[in-house]
mmCIF file of C-alpha atoms in Angstrom:
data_model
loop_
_atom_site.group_PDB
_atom_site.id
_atom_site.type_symbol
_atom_site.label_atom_id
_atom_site.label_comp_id
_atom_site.label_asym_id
_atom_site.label_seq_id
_atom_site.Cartn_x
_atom_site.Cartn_y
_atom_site.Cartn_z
ATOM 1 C CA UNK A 1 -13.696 -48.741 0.434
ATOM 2 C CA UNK A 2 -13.072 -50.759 -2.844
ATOM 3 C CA UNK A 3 -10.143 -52.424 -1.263
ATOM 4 C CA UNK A 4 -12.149 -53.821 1.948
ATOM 5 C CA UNK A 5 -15.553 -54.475 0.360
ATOM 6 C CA UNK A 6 -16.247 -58.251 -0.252
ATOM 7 C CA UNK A 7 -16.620 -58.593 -4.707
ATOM 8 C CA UNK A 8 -17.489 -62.432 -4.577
ATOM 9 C CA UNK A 9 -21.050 -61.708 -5.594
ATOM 10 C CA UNK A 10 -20.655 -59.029 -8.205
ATOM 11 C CA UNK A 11 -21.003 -59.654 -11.959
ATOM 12 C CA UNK A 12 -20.307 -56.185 -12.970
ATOM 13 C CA UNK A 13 -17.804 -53.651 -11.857
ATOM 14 C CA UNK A 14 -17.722 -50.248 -13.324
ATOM 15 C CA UNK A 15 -15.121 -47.763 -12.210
ATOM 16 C CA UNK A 16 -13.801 -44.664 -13.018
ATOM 17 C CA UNK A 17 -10.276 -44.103 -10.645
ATOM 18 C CA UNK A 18 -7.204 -43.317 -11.510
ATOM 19 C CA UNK A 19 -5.239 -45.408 -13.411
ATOM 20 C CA UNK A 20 -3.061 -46.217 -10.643
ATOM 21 C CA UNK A 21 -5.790 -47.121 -8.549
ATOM 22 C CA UNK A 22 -6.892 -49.489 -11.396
ATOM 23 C CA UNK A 23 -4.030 -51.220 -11.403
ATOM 24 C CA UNK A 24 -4.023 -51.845 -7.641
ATOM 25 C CA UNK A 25 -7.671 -53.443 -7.218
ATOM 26 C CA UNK A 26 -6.788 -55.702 -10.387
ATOM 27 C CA UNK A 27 -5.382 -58.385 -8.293
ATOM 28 C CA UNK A 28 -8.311 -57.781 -5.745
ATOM 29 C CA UNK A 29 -10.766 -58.266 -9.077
ATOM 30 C CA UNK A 30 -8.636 -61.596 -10.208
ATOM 31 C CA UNK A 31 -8.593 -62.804 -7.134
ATOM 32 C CA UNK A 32 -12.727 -61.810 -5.859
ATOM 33 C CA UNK A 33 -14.375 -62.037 -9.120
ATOM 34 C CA UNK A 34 -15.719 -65.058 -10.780
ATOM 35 C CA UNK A 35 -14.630 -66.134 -13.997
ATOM 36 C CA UNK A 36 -17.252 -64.790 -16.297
ATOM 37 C CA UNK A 37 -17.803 -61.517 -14.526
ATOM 38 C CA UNK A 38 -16.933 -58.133 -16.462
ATOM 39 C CA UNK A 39 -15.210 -55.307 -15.104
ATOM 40 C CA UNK A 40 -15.947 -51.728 -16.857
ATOM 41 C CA UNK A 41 -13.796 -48.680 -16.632
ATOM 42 C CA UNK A 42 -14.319 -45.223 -18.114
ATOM 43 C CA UNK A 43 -11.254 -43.406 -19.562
ATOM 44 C CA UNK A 44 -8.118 -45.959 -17.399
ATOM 45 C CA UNK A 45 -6.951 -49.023 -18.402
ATOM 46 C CA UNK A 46 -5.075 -51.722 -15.650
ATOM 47 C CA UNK A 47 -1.924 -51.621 -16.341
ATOM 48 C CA UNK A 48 -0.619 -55.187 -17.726
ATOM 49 C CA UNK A 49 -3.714 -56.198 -17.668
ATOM 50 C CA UNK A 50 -4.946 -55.534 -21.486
ATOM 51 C CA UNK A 51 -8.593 -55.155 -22.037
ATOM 52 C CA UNK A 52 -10.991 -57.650 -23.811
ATOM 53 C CA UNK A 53 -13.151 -54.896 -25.574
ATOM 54 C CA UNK A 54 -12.190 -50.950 -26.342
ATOM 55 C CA UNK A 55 -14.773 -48.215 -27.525
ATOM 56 C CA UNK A 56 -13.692 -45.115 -28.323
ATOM 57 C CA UNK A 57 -15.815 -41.870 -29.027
ATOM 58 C CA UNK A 58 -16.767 -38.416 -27.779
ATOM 59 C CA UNK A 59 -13.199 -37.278 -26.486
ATOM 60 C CA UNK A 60 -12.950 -41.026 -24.069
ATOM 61 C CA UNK A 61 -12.770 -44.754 -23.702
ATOM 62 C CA UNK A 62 -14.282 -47.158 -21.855
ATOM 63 C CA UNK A 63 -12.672 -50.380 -21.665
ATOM 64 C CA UNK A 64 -14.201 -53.958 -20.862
ATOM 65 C CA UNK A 65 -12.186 -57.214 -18.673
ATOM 66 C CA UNK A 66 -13.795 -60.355 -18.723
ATOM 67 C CA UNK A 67 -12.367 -62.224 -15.548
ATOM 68 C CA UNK A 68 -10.753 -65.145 -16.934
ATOM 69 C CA UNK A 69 -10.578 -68.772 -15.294
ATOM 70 C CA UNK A 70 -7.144 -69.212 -13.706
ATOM 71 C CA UNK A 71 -5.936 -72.393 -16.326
ATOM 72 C CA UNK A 72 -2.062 -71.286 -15.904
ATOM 73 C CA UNK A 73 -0.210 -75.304 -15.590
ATOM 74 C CA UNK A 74 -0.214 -78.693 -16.810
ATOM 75 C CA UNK A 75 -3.638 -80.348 -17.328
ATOM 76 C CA UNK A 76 -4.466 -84.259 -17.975
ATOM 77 C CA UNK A 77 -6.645 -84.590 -21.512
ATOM 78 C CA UNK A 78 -8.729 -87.231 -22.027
ATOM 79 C CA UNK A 79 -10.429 -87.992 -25.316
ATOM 80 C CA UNK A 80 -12.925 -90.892 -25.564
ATOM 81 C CA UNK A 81 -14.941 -92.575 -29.147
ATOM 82 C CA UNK A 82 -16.164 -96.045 -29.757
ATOM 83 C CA UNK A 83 -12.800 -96.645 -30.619
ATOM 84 C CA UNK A 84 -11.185 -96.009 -27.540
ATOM 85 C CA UNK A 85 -9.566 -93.079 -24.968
ATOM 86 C CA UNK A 86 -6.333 -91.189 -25.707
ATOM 87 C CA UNK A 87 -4.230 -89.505 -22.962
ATOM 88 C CA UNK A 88 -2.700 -86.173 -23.435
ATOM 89 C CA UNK A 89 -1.061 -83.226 -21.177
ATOM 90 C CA UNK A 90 -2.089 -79.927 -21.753
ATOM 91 C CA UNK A 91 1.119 -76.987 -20.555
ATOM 92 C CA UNK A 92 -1.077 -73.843 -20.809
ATOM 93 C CA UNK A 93 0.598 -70.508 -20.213
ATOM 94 C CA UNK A 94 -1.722 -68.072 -18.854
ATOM 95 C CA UNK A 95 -1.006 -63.967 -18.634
ATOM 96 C CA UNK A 96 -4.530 -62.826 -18.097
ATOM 97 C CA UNK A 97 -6.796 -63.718 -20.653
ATOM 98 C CA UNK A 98 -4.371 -64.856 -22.610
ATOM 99 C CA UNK A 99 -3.391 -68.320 -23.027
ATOM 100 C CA UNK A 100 -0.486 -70.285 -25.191
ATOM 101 C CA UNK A 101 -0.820 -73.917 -25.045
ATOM 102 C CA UNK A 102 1.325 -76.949 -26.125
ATOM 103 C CA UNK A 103 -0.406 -80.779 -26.213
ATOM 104 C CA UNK A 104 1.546 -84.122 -25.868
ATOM 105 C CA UNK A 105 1.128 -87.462 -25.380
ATOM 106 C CA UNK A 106 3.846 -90.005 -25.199
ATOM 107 C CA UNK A 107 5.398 -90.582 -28.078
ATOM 108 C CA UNK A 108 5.322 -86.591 -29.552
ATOM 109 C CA UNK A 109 4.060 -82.823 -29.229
ATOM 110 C CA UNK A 110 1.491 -81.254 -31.154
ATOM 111 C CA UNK A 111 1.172 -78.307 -33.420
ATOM 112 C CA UNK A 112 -1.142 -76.169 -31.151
ATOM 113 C CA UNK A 113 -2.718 -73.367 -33.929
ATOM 114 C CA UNK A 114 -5.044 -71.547 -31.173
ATOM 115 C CA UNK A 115 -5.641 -71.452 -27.843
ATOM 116 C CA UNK A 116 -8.245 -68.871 -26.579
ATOM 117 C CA UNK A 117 -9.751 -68.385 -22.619
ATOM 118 C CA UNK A 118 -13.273 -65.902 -22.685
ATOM 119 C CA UNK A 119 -14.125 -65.882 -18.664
ATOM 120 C CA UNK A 120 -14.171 -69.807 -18.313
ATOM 121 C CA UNK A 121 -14.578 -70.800 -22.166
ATOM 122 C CA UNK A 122 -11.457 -72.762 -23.174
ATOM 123 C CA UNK A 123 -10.551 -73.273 -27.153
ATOM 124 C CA UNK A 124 -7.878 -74.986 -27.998
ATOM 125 C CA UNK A 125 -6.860 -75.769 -31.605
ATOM 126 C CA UNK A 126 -4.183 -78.321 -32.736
ATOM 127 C CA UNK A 127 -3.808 -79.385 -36.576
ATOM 128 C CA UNK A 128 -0.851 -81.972 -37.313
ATOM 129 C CA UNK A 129 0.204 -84.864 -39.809
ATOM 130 C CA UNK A 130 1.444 -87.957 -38.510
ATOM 131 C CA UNK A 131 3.345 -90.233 -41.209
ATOM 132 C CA UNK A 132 1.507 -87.777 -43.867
ATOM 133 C CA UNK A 133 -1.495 -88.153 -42.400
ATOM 134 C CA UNK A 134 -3.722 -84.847 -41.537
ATOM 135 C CA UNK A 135 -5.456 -84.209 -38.415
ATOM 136 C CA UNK A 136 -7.303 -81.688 -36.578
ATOM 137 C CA UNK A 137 -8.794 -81.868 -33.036
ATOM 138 C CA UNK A 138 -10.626 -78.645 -31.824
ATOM 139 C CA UNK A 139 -11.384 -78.453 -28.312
ATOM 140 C CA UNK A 140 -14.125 -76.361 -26.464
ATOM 141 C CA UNK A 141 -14.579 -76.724 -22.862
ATOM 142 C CA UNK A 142 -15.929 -74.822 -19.991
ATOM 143 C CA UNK A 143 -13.715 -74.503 -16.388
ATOM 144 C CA UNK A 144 -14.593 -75.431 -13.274
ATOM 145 C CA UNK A 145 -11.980 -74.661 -10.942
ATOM 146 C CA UNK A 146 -9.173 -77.785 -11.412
ATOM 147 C CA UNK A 147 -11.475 -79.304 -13.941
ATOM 148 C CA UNK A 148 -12.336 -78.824 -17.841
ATOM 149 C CA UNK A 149 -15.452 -80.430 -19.632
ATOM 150 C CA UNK A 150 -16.591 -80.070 -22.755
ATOM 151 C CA UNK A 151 -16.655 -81.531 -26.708
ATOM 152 C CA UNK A 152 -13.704 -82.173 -29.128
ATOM 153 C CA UNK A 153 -14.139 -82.315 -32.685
ATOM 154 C CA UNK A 154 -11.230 -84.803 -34.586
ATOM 155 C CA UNK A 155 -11.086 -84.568 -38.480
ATOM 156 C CA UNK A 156 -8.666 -86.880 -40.198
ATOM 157 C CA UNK A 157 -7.361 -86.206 -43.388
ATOM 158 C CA UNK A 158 -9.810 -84.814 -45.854
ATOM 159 C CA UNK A 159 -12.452 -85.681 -44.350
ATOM 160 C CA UNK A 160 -15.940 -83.647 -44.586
ATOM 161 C CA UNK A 161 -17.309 -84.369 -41.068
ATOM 162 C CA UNK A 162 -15.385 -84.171 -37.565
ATOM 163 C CA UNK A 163 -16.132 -86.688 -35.671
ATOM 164 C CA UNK A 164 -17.000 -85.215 -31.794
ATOM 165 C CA UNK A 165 -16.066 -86.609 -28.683
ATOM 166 C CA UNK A 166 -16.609 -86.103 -24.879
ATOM 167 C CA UNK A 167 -13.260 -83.976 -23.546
ATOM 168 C CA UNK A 168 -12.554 -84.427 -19.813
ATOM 169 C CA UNK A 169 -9.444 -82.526 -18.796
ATOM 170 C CA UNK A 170 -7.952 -81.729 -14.983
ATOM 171 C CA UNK A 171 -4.858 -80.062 -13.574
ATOM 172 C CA UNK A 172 -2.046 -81.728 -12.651
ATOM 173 C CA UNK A 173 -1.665 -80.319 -9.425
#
């Protein structure tokens, strides 16, 4: 019975139900499955829940869900170089696998360009001027349950080489 059976230790789902049926176990899968794991489904889709990967061919589909890491809330940035550490807040919106993100710090917001989630991969892209001065700082992380670690990359103005960083991030809870 898919809805008693214990899916902690899967990697892989396939299924081929109804689509109603898919769109019942999908907060079973969310909830069960480890960020990372795939889910595979021949000919139904789940519902809100938009697949990551479609193929089409021979009459069906079969459609592929990467379980994403649950990032949905405000998160506490921090960015350290040999010149110092800089504070930020990360408000990510989360509806699935999609994410839309805004950064702060104290004095302003940020122009956030990207902001992608693969299973617990985290991108996040801001590019901004500050008193005509260009800057980008691309973040990659991985996510560990309340906590985020990973590299950012700063470029100032015109700059040929981004300078990289350690990024530490974890949700304000």
């Amino acid at each position: 019975d898919f809805f008693t059976v214990d899916l902690r230790d899967a990697t892989v789902v396939t299924v081929y139900l109804l689509p109603e049926l898919n769109v019942r176990l999908a907060p079973k899968f969310l909830k069960e499955l480890k960020p990372g794991s795939r889910i595979v489904s021949h000919r139904w889709e789940m519902g809100k829940w938009k697949p990551d990967l479609t193929l089409k061919g021979y009459g069906t589909s079969a459609y592929l869900w990467v379980v994403p890491s649950n990032v949905d809330g405000n998160w506490r940035v921090m960015l350290r170089n040999e010149k110092g550490s800089r504070e930020y807040t990360l408000a990510i919106k989360q509806d699935f696998q999609k994410i839309r993100a805004t950064l702060s710090d104290e004095k302003r917001r940020y122009s956030v360009e990207d902001a992608s989630l693969q299973g617990s991969d985290i991108a996040i892209s801001v590019s901004d001027a500050i008193r005509g001065r260009t800057f980008t700082i691309n973040m990659e992380a991985v996510v560990k349950g309340n906590v985020m670690e990973g590299k950012a990359f700063i470029r100032e103005g015109d700059a040929s080489s981004a300078e990289q960083c350690p990024m530490k991030a974890k949700k304000i809870l």
